[in-house]
């Protein structure tokens, strides 16, 4: 049976009566109003009203509210938490991603009776799959362009983040290509600033990449950050095509949903989607978005690679959360249109990260970007790249890294360096 | 002197040494890396490095972190809060709003040493004013199209939010026009769903509005919600022009920045910008965005009206916060290009809201949308509209509402109803 309902799971906190608050949320986000009004007929409700289809109150009521509210709370009130699911008929809005956001993630985060609300997951009817591009390259298309099969795509990020000119960038790319890297990306701060104009960077970098490709047969994938206004992104995309680039990068929270959908529609290259800004959407556990829910929006919009942070990262996020995000990227969204994308691991990635990453993900379908983990190798970057590859061989074979390293000096040096 | 620096104020919480964390943030968001690397020369830093230009540690250290972090904190650690200002040379990124977001509101919300971070305000060099449209109509253009001078534009929202068909909507609009309303808007849930196709709604509603305009000389402004994919918004905008509509509405967090800039560039009507989703960006006081900072992005991108919630609202937000948001909308952004927009007050608005709103804002340059505050008037909607106008006359004159109501029965009935 084809589902025609949109279902969304939330974690709710309230000092009110949970069922009542959940029903109020459903009303507010469909046909309801604060007060009943004449136009809200039974027929209209049947057509467009949202329903509460699940409500599971959690044991641990808490003493204080997670989020402040102007609504007066009796001093003895306790704040209950619950998993709830709201379900909308597709006809409330039609298969529109922008309108979906306003419906499932709109005003309800501001409700006075809500002292915590986190959007945990989304299930969409097939009509959404038909209406949006989804990843045009995904795992297989990316592997084909990068020429990497059956292991992670091993990459790095141009550093310093911003400030290098086109020639300096190309020179660094030259070193990295010589080292056997699969993938390089711009930092999210680097797009088309005066210090490093986009078209010049592309021209110089692609010349280097092509020279190496002619020599070795391996064309390194470079994700050029084309984030900008729409006309700028169009021009930059054309520049990428002209110079034979194989990947484009965009910052999701900078471009926004409509811009990303448009980029996916006119774009002819894999979209490397950067999640910077994710912290303000997610960092408080009782507010905002879970990555599991959020990444579905962008996959359907057309992202091919999604950043998920990394094991042992330098940020605030726990490893278990990174791994859950990455698994979500590989879980099919629709039967006919799985929209599977490559998770991108970054931040403090090194050979040591491989076993836990593989154990947590159960797949080698990922991009891992390492900076110091590759470049600081005592025998140079080529040894650093080899050590990363060997660490993944060990991880997949289930052999402890240190055992595997005994006959592989480059991996051994890498592990010693990190210890 | 023309400023060429981007300055951003943050409220920071950390268990680390505040100056060090602030400098780390500046480094991370410009030329820095976790470890020093060869390419980061003094010349490069001079060109693109961000600086900490202000640091004011607040008295009240707190016992626990506002946001969780994987970074181990010593049990006796206290969490310090500080106002800090980071300053970037324009050359770090160039005058690009999307790249600005990645720079000032990117990864830094995820830093492990940061247990609270709120973006408080932004000051941009004039190069940004030159690069973006800003509001094309703003206060004066909106007043001209709505035919309302020297008092607030008084409006309402079509309710139920979603579910009415085009004919039912037009019939409600007919009543509202007869009542003398200035402004009507779609709910943010209503765009182009199967139950109320956009083009049919526009056609039927504009026919009603035109009929009234021919009779009374007053053309009611209707903000049609055209939120959707880019090609859909283009078509809907053309439909609006074809039928002589005078306003278009879009949900900022649904469309996103690049889509909104594009809408402002091709659009020929005022943009009524809805902020739904604002809660997940702002509701925790130690995370995310202040409205003062956030609204500047959208004003420069081209919004003409910005939602600010309202005095006595049914949501979580305090009145003082709503008023600060509204004042921010009226504060000039650049000397040559003030980008002033109309604040839109909504939620539980009624004649009683007028005095506090006027006292807090010091201006009648606003749109106020009332539902029950107008429609539930015992003498009908026309009396409800008149009561709102009279309440604002009283507010501007500094006369207590109840005194003013003595000789104005419609206002008196409205006040009695609400009491």
mmCIF file of C-alpha atoms in Angstrom, chain B residues 47-376:
data_model
loop_
_atom_site.group_PDB
_atom_site.id
_atom_site.type_symbol
_atom_site.label_atom_id
_atom_site.label_comp_id
_atom_site.label_asym_id
_atom_site.label_seq_id
_atom_site.Cartn_x
_atom_site.Cartn_y
_atom_site.Cartn_z
ATOM 1 C CA UNK B 47 45.371 39.390 4.699
ATOM 2 C CA UNK B 48 42.653 37.125 6.063
ATOM 3 C CA UNK B 49 43.016 36.361 9.786
ATOM 4 C CA UNK B 50 40.192 37.224 12.153
ATOM 5 C CA UNK B 51 40.940 39.027 15.417
ATOM 6 C CA UNK B 52 39.382 39.225 18.835
ATOM 7 C CA UNK B 53 38.609 42.933 19.257
ATOM 8 C CA UNK B 54 36.563 42.847 22.453
ATOM 9 C CA UNK B 55 36.347 40.542 25.409
ATOM 10 C CA UNK B 56 34.218 41.283 28.457
ATOM 11 C CA UNK B 57 33.956 38.505 31.011
ATOM 12 C CA UNK B 58 30.622 38.476 32.808
ATOM 13 C CA UNK B 59 30.376 38.220 36.561
ATOM 14 C CA UNK B 60 28.129 35.238 36.830
ATOM 15 C CA UNK B 61 30.131 32.079 36.216
ATOM 16 C CA UNK B 62 27.799 29.086 36.170
ATOM 17 C CA UNK B 63 28.195 25.635 37.669
ATOM 18 C CA UNK B 64 27.108 23.457 34.778
ATOM 19 C CA UNK B 65 27.550 23.713 31.005
ATOM 20 C CA UNK B 66 24.593 25.043 28.981
ATOM 21 C CA UNK B 67 25.411 22.635 26.155
ATOM 22 C CA UNK B 68 26.973 19.173 26.411
ATOM 23 C CA UNK B 69 30.459 18.527 25.115
ATOM 24 C CA UNK B 70 32.659 15.462 24.729
ATOM 25 C CA UNK B 71 35.603 17.428 26.065
ATOM 26 C CA UNK B 72 36.470 16.309 29.596
ATOM 27 C CA UNK B 73 35.852 19.010 32.148
ATOM 28 C CA UNK B 74 37.527 18.909 35.562
ATOM 29 C CA UNK B 75 34.924 18.442 38.228
ATOM 30 C CA UNK B 76 35.707 21.756 39.921
ATOM 31 C CA UNK B 77 35.606 23.706 36.649
ATOM 32 C CA UNK B 78 33.242 26.657 36.424
ATOM 33 C CA UNK B 79 31.767 27.866 33.193
ATOM 34 C CA UNK B 80 32.565 31.462 32.391
ATOM 35 C CA UNK B 81 30.494 33.664 30.160
ATOM 36 C CA UNK B 82 31.784 36.574 28.119
ATOM 37 C CA UNK B 83 30.797 39.019 25.436
ATOM 38 C CA UNK B 84 33.326 38.797 22.657
ATOM 39 C CA UNK B 85 33.656 40.485 19.295
ATOM 40 C CA UNK B 86 35.453 38.883 16.384
ATOM 41 C CA UNK B 87 36.548 40.976 13.445
ATOM 42 C CA UNK B 88 37.351 39.699 9.954
ATOM 43 C CA UNK B 89 38.962 41.586 7.063
ATOM 44 C CA UNK B 90 36.483 41.771 4.178
ATOM 45 C CA UNK B 91 39.105 39.954 2.116
ATOM 46 C CA UNK B 92 38.645 36.755 4.133
ATOM 47 C CA UNK B 93 35.550 36.054 2.070
ATOM 48 C CA UNK B 94 34.488 39.071 0.007
ATOM 49 C CA UNK B 95 31.000 40.620 0.206
ATOM 50 C CA UNK B 96 29.012 37.373 0.040
ATOM 51 C CA UNK B 97 26.081 36.677 2.357
ATOM 52 C CA UNK B 98 26.190 32.872 1.943
ATOM 53 C CA UNK B 99 29.913 32.802 2.663
ATOM 54 C CA UNK B 100 29.367 35.189 5.558
ATOM 55 C CA UNK B 101 27.116 32.586 7.191
ATOM 56 C CA UNK B 102 29.752 29.854 6.876
ATOM 57 C CA UNK B 103 32.338 32.215 8.363
ATOM 58 C CA UNK B 104 30.515 33.812 11.274
ATOM 59 C CA UNK B 105 27.972 31.065 12.020
ATOM 60 C CA UNK B 106 29.663 27.901 10.848
ATOM 61 C CA UNK B 107 31.584 25.248 12.742
ATOM 62 C CA UNK B 108 32.174 27.389 15.803
ATOM 63 C CA UNK B 109 28.870 26.348 17.374
ATOM 64 C CA UNK B 110 30.290 22.815 17.517
ATOM 65 C CA UNK B 111 33.626 23.547 19.153
ATOM 66 C CA UNK B 112 34.363 21.240 22.072
ATOM 67 C CA UNK B 113 35.609 24.017 24.317
ATOM 68 C CA UNK B 114 32.437 26.016 23.734
ATOM 69 C CA UNK B 115 29.525 25.141 26.040
ATOM 70 C CA UNK B 116 27.371 28.055 24.941
ATOM 71 C CA UNK B 117 27.475 30.378 21.944
ATOM 72 C CA UNK B 118 24.962 32.911 20.760
ATOM 73 C CA UNK B 119 25.433 35.243 17.840
ATOM 74 C CA UNK B 120 24.259 38.644 19.102
ATOM 75 C CA UNK B 121 24.932 41.190 16.384
ATOM 76 C CA UNK B 122 26.652 41.740 13.059
ATOM 77 C CA UNK B 123 28.176 44.861 11.518
ATOM 78 C CA UNK B 124 29.010 44.685 7.833
ATOM 79 C CA UNK B 125 31.146 46.874 5.593
ATOM 80 C CA UNK B 126 29.418 48.914 2.876
ATOM 81 C CA UNK B 127 30.586 46.460 0.235
ATOM 82 C CA UNK B 128 27.770 44.178 1.398
ATOM 83 C CA UNK B 129 25.212 46.937 0.869
ATOM 84 C CA UNK B 130 26.416 47.300 -2.693
ATOM 85 C CA UNK B 131 26.282 43.559 -3.373
ATOM 86 C CA UNK B 132 22.714 42.815 -2.255
ATOM 87 C CA UNK B 133 19.260 44.123 -3.114
ATOM 88 C CA UNK B 134 17.949 45.014 0.338
ATOM 89 C CA UNK B 135 14.233 45.719 0.669
ATOM 90 C CA UNK B 136 12.837 47.042 -2.618
ATOM 91 C CA UNK B 137 9.679 48.384 -0.978
ATOM 92 C CA UNK B 138 10.305 48.606 2.757
ATOM 93 C CA UNK B 139 8.067 50.881 4.819
ATOM 94 C CA UNK B 140 7.283 53.536 2.221
ATOM 95 C CA UNK B 141 6.724 51.156 -0.665
ATOM 96 C CA UNK B 142 4.452 48.992 1.413
ATOM 97 C CA UNK B 143 2.437 51.976 2.659
ATOM 98 C CA UNK B 144 2.041 53.233 -0.887
ATOM 99 C CA UNK B 145 0.743 49.893 -2.167
ATOM 100 C CA UNK B 146 -1.516 49.353 0.841
ATOM 101 C CA UNK B 147 -2.767 52.933 0.832
ATOM 102 C CA UNK B 148 -2.175 53.347 4.547
ATOM 103 C CA UNK B 149 -0.269 56.303 5.985
ATOM 104 C CA UNK B 150 0.595 57.486 9.499
ATOM 105 C CA UNK B 151 -0.791 54.475 11.327
ATOM 106 C CA UNK B 152 -0.059 50.760 11.491
ATOM 107 C CA UNK B 153 -1.238 48.534 8.670
ATOM 108 C CA UNK B 154 -3.973 46.452 10.233
ATOM 109 C CA UNK B 155 -4.303 42.932 8.987
ATOM 110 C CA UNK B 156 -5.350 39.387 9.609
ATOM 111 C CA UNK B 157 -4.462 35.825 8.644
ATOM 112 C CA UNK B 158 -6.651 33.381 6.743
ATOM 113 C CA UNK B 159 -7.794 30.710 9.221
ATOM 114 C CA UNK B 160 -8.110 27.741 9.379
ATOM 115 C CA UNK B 161 -4.441 27.764 8.405
ATOM 116 C CA UNK B 162 -4.958 25.229 5.702
ATOM 117 C CA UNK B 163 -7.946 23.379 4.317
ATOM 118 C CA UNK B 164 -10.100 26.122 2.820
ATOM 119 C CA UNK B 165 -10.467 25.980 -0.947
ATOM 120 C CA UNK B 166 -10.049 28.987 -3.268
ATOM 121 C CA UNK B 167 -13.738 29.890 -3.176
ATOM 122 C CA UNK B 168 -13.962 29.643 0.596
ATOM 123 C CA UNK B 169 -10.833 31.757 0.907
ATOM 124 C CA UNK B 170 -12.196 34.365 -1.464
ATOM 125 C CA UNK B 171 -15.442 34.456 0.454
ATOM 126 C CA UNK B 172 -13.577 35.114 3.700
ATOM 127 C CA UNK B 173 -11.544 37.813 1.944
ATOM 128 C CA UNK B 174 -14.781 39.397 0.800
ATOM 129 C CA UNK B 175 -15.947 39.711 4.403
ATOM 130 C CA UNK B 176 -12.612 41.105 5.493
ATOM 131 C CA UNK B 177 -12.516 43.683 2.695
ATOM 132 C CA UNK B 178 -16.012 44.794 3.632
ATOM 133 C CA UNK B 179 -14.771 45.232 7.175
ATOM 134 C CA UNK B 180 -12.143 47.741 6.049
ATOM 135 C CA UNK B 181 -9.058 45.653 6.704
ATOM 136 C CA UNK B 182 -5.736 46.843 5.203
ATOM 137 C CA UNK B 183 -3.860 43.582 4.883
ATOM 138 C CA UNK B 184 -4.523 39.838 4.746
ATOM 139 C CA UNK B 185 -2.041 37.019 4.615
ATOM 140 C CA UNK B 186 -1.984 33.326 3.929
ATOM 141 C CA UNK B 187 -0.970 31.100 6.779
ATOM 142 C CA UNK B 188 2.567 29.728 6.396
ATOM 143 C CA UNK B 189 1.103 26.241 5.970
ATOM 144 C CA UNK B 190 -0.847 27.333 2.928
ATOM 145 C CA UNK B 191 1.078 27.596 -0.307
ATOM 146 C CA UNK B 192 0.024 25.410 -3.207
ATOM 147 C CA UNK B 193 -1.460 22.316 -1.626
ATOM 148 C CA UNK B 194 -4.025 20.160 -3.451
ATOM 149 C CA UNK B 195 -6.820 21.592 -1.314
ATOM 150 C CA UNK B 196 -6.146 25.161 -2.393
ATOM 151 C CA UNK B 197 -4.078 25.544 -5.585
ATOM 152 C CA UNK B 198 -2.104 28.766 -5.633
ATOM 153 C CA UNK B 199 -3.176 30.074 -9.040
ATOM 154 C CA UNK B 200 -6.863 29.493 -8.338
ATOM 155 C CA UNK B 201 -6.603 31.112 -4.920
ATOM 156 C CA UNK B 202 -4.892 34.168 -6.402
ATOM 157 C CA UNK B 203 -7.408 34.466 -9.188
ATOM 158 C CA UNK B 204 -10.446 34.256 -6.914
ATOM 159 C CA UNK B 205 -9.035 36.379 -4.117
ATOM 160 C CA UNK B 206 -7.786 39.131 -6.403
ATOM 161 C CA UNK B 207 -11.146 39.288 -8.143
ATOM 162 C CA UNK B 208 -12.739 40.016 -4.770
ATOM 163 C CA UNK B 209 -10.074 42.530 -3.805
ATOM 164 C CA UNK B 210 -10.391 44.338 -7.144
ATOM 165 C CA UNK B 211 -14.149 44.517 -6.848
ATOM 166 C CA UNK B 212 -13.812 46.171 -3.464
ATOM 167 C CA UNK B 213 -11.072 48.473 -4.747
ATOM 168 C CA UNK B 214 -13.276 49.673 -7.592
ATOM 169 C CA UNK B 215 -16.028 50.429 -5.140
ATOM 170 C CA UNK B 216 -14.030 51.956 -2.291
ATOM 171 C CA UNK B 217 -10.745 53.053 -3.846
ATOM 172 C CA UNK B 218 -8.904 50.918 -1.310
ATOM 173 C CA UNK B 219 -6.968 47.907 -2.606
ATOM 174 C CA UNK B 220 -6.397 45.510 0.234
ATOM 175 C CA UNK B 221 -2.899 44.038 0.322
ATOM 176 C CA UNK B 222 -2.887 40.235 0.334
ATOM 177 C CA UNK B 223 0.396 38.431 1.047
ATOM 178 C CA UNK B 224 0.144 35.224 -0.975
ATOM 179 C CA UNK B 225 2.453 32.510 0.296
ATOM 180 C CA UNK B 226 4.468 31.452 -2.752
ATOM 181 C CA UNK B 227 7.011 29.401 -0.788
ATOM 182 C CA UNK B 228 8.211 26.542 -2.959
ATOM 183 C CA UNK B 229 10.998 25.433 -5.278
ATOM 184 C CA UNK B 230 12.556 28.177 -7.387
ATOM 185 C CA UNK B 231 10.687 27.447 -10.618
ATOM 186 C CA UNK B 232 7.435 27.256 -8.635
ATOM 187 C CA UNK B 233 8.121 30.602 -6.992
ATOM 188 C CA UNK B 234 8.844 32.158 -10.378
ATOM 189 C CA UNK B 235 5.571 30.879 -11.805
ATOM 190 C CA UNK B 236 3.636 31.927 -8.728
ATOM 191 C CA UNK B 237 5.203 35.368 -8.849
ATOM 192 C CA UNK B 238 4.092 35.704 -12.489
ATOM 193 C CA UNK B 239 0.604 34.669 -11.440
ATOM 194 C CA UNK B 240 0.632 37.400 -8.798
ATOM 195 C CA UNK B 241 1.692 40.030 -11.320
ATOM 196 C CA UNK B 242 -0.889 38.864 -13.810
ATOM 197 C CA UNK B 243 -3.688 39.272 -11.290
ATOM 198 C CA UNK B 244 -2.455 42.560 -9.872
ATOM 199 C CA UNK B 245 -1.515 41.253 -6.431
ATOM 200 C CA UNK B 246 0.569 43.599 -4.297
ATOM 201 C CA UNK B 247 2.501 41.334 -1.933
ATOM 202 C CA UNK B 248 4.176 37.920 -1.800
ATOM 203 C CA UNK B 249 4.998 35.913 1.271
ATOM 204 C CA UNK B 250 7.843 33.451 1.771
ATOM 205 C CA UNK B 251 9.055 31.376 4.702
ATOM 206 C CA UNK B 252 12.679 32.287 5.311
ATOM 207 C CA UNK B 253 13.800 28.985 6.816
ATOM 208 C CA UNK B 254 12.024 26.986 4.115
ATOM 209 C CA UNK B 255 13.402 28.921 1.176
ATOM 210 C CA UNK B 256 16.843 29.633 2.594
ATOM 211 C CA UNK B 257 19.237 32.429 1.843
ATOM 212 C CA UNK B 258 20.108 31.843 -1.805
ATOM 213 C CA UNK B 259 16.461 31.323 -2.726
ATOM 214 C CA UNK B 260 15.427 34.507 -0.921
ATOM 215 C CA UNK B 261 18.117 36.583 -2.620
ATOM 216 C CA UNK B 262 16.951 35.225 -5.954
ATOM 217 C CA UNK B 263 13.312 35.946 -5.125
ATOM 218 C CA UNK B 264 14.218 39.525 -4.249
ATOM 219 C CA UNK B 265 16.148 39.899 -7.505
ATOM 220 C CA UNK B 266 13.436 38.703 -9.854
ATOM 221 C CA UNK B 267 10.496 39.743 -7.679
ATOM 222 C CA UNK B 268 8.546 42.919 -8.325
ATOM 223 C CA UNK B 269 6.438 42.882 -5.156
ATOM 224 C CA UNK B 270 7.121 43.419 -1.445
ATOM 225 C CA UNK B 271 8.356 40.279 0.300
ATOM 226 C CA UNK B 272 6.448 39.394 3.438
ATOM 227 C CA UNK B 273 9.032 37.256 5.249
ATOM 228 C CA UNK B 274 7.763 34.636 7.672
ATOM 229 C CA UNK B 275 10.157 33.412 10.315
ATOM 230 C CA UNK B 276 8.578 30.032 11.152
ATOM 231 C CA UNK B 277 11.276 27.714 12.446
ATOM 232 C CA UNK B 278 12.845 30.633 14.279
ATOM 233 C CA UNK B 279 12.369 28.678 17.510
ATOM 234 C CA UNK B 280 14.950 26.051 16.650
ATOM 235 C CA UNK B 281 17.462 28.792 15.847
ATOM 236 C CA UNK B 282 16.982 30.813 18.977
ATOM 237 C CA UNK B 283 14.968 29.279 21.757
ATOM 238 C CA UNK B 284 17.872 28.315 24.015
ATOM 239 C CA UNK B 285 19.406 31.519 25.394
ATOM 240 C CA UNK B 286 22.975 30.180 25.149
ATOM 241 C CA UNK B 287 22.725 28.837 21.596
ATOM 242 C CA UNK B 288 22.067 30.054 18.118
ATOM 243 C CA UNK B 289 21.011 33.435 16.886
ATOM 244 C CA UNK B 290 19.653 36.634 18.373
ATOM 245 C CA UNK B 291 16.974 38.174 16.202
ATOM 246 C CA UNK B 292 18.966 41.403 16.029
ATOM 247 C CA UNK B 293 21.720 39.603 14.144
ATOM 248 C CA UNK B 294 19.526 37.259 12.135
ATOM 249 C CA UNK B 295 17.141 39.834 10.708
ATOM 250 C CA UNK B 296 20.040 41.806 9.213
ATOM 251 C CA UNK B 297 20.871 38.902 6.908
ATOM 252 C CA UNK B 298 17.328 38.773 5.547
ATOM 253 C CA UNK B 299 16.897 42.526 5.225
ATOM 254 C CA UNK B 300 19.981 42.737 3.093
ATOM 255 C CA UNK B 301 18.762 39.722 1.130
ATOM 256 C CA UNK B 302 15.609 41.644 0.265
ATOM 257 C CA UNK B 303 12.842 41.046 2.830
ATOM 258 C CA UNK B 304 10.368 43.940 3.168
ATOM 259 C CA UNK B 305 8.337 42.733 6.150
ATOM 260 C CA UNK B 306 9.778 40.648 8.994
ATOM 261 C CA UNK B 307 7.744 38.723 11.560
ATOM 262 C CA UNK B 308 8.561 39.566 15.178
ATOM 263 C CA UNK B 309 5.821 37.791 17.173
ATOM 264 C CA UNK B 310 3.774 40.185 19.382
ATOM 265 C CA UNK B 311 3.054 41.702 22.764
ATOM 266 C CA UNK B 312 1.094 39.233 24.913
ATOM 267 C CA UNK B 313 1.712 36.457 22.378
ATOM 268 C CA UNK B 314 0.669 32.827 22.819
ATOM 269 C CA UNK B 315 4.201 31.582 22.218
ATOM 270 C CA UNK B 316 7.157 31.236 24.579
ATOM 271 C CA UNK B 317 8.782 34.599 23.853
ATOM 272 C CA UNK B 318 8.732 37.502 26.290
ATOM 273 C CA UNK B 319 7.313 40.864 25.205
ATOM 274 C CA UNK B 320 10.650 42.618 25.710
ATOM 275 C CA UNK B 321 12.235 40.269 23.205
ATOM 276 C CA UNK B 322 9.511 40.905 20.607
ATOM 277 C CA UNK B 323 9.928 44.643 20.992
ATOM 278 C CA UNK B 324 13.713 44.451 20.689
ATOM 279 C CA UNK B 325 13.232 42.463 17.474
ATOM 280 C CA UNK B 326 10.842 45.053 16.076
ATOM 281 C CA UNK B 327 13.112 47.949 16.955
ATOM 282 C CA UNK B 328 15.960 46.139 15.216
ATOM 283 C CA UNK B 329 13.884 46.002 12.013
ATOM 284 C CA UNK B 330 13.516 49.797 12.069
ATOM 285 C CA UNK B 331 17.167 50.546 12.863
ATOM 286 C CA UNK B 332 19.196 51.542 9.774
ATOM 287 C CA UNK B 333 21.818 49.027 8.646
ATOM 288 C CA UNK B 334 23.980 51.251 6.437
ATOM 289 C CA UNK B 335 24.072 55.037 6.152
ATOM 290 C CA UNK B 336 23.430 55.050 2.421
ATOM 291 C CA UNK B 337 21.197 51.992 2.406
ATOM 292 C CA UNK B 338 19.259 51.710 5.659
ATOM 293 C CA UNK B 339 17.365 48.550 4.585
ATOM 294 C CA UNK B 340 14.573 49.397 7.031
ATOM 295 C CA UNK B 341 11.745 46.859 6.963
ATOM 296 C CA UNK B 342 8.283 46.710 8.464
ATOM 297 C CA UNK B 343 8.064 44.603 11.602
ATOM 298 C CA UNK B 344 5.034 42.314 11.594
ATOM 299 C CA UNK B 345 3.314 41.753 14.929
ATOM 300 C CA UNK B 346 1.151 38.690 15.275
ATOM 301 C CA UNK B 347 -0.221 36.137 17.751
ATOM 302 C CA UNK B 348 -2.995 37.204 20.127
ATOM 303 C CA UNK B 349 -2.950 40.771 18.855
ATOM 304 C CA UNK B 350 -5.927 42.924 19.806
ATOM 305 C CA UNK B 351 -6.732 46.568 20.643
ATOM 306 C CA UNK B 352 -5.248 45.968 24.098
ATOM 307 C CA UNK B 353 -1.824 45.301 22.492
ATOM 308 C CA UNK B 354 -1.540 48.765 20.961
ATOM 309 C CA UNK B 355 -0.265 50.958 23.820
ATOM 310 C CA UNK B 356 2.563 48.664 24.919
ATOM 311 C CA UNK B 357 3.531 48.030 21.307
ATOM 312 C CA UNK B 358 3.672 51.745 20.542
ATOM 313 C CA UNK B 359 5.541 52.550 23.750
ATOM 314 C CA UNK B 360 8.077 49.829 23.023
ATOM 315 C CA UNK B 361 8.552 50.665 19.369
ATOM 316 C CA UNK B 362 8.081 54.437 19.213
ATOM 317 C CA UNK B 363 6.691 54.168 15.720
ATOM 318 C CA UNK B 364 3.589 53.308 13.764
ATOM 319 C CA UNK B 365 5.647 51.731 10.998
ATOM 320 C CA UNK B 366 4.428 48.201 11.500
ATOM 321 C CA UNK B 367 1.975 45.611 10.323
ATOM 322 C CA UNK B 368 -0.207 44.065 12.997
ATOM 323 C CA UNK B 369 -2.227 40.951 12.230
ATOM 324 C CA UNK B 370 -5.100 40.055 14.504
ATOM 325 C CA UNK B 371 -7.463 37.114 14.219
ATOM 326 C CA UNK B 372 -9.895 36.838 17.103
ATOM 327 C CA UNK B 373 -8.908 40.403 18.011
ATOM 328 C CA UNK B 374 -10.877 41.550 14.940
ATOM 329 C CA UNK B 375 -13.171 38.729 13.860
ATOM 330 C CA UNK B 376 -14.633 37.982 17.277
#
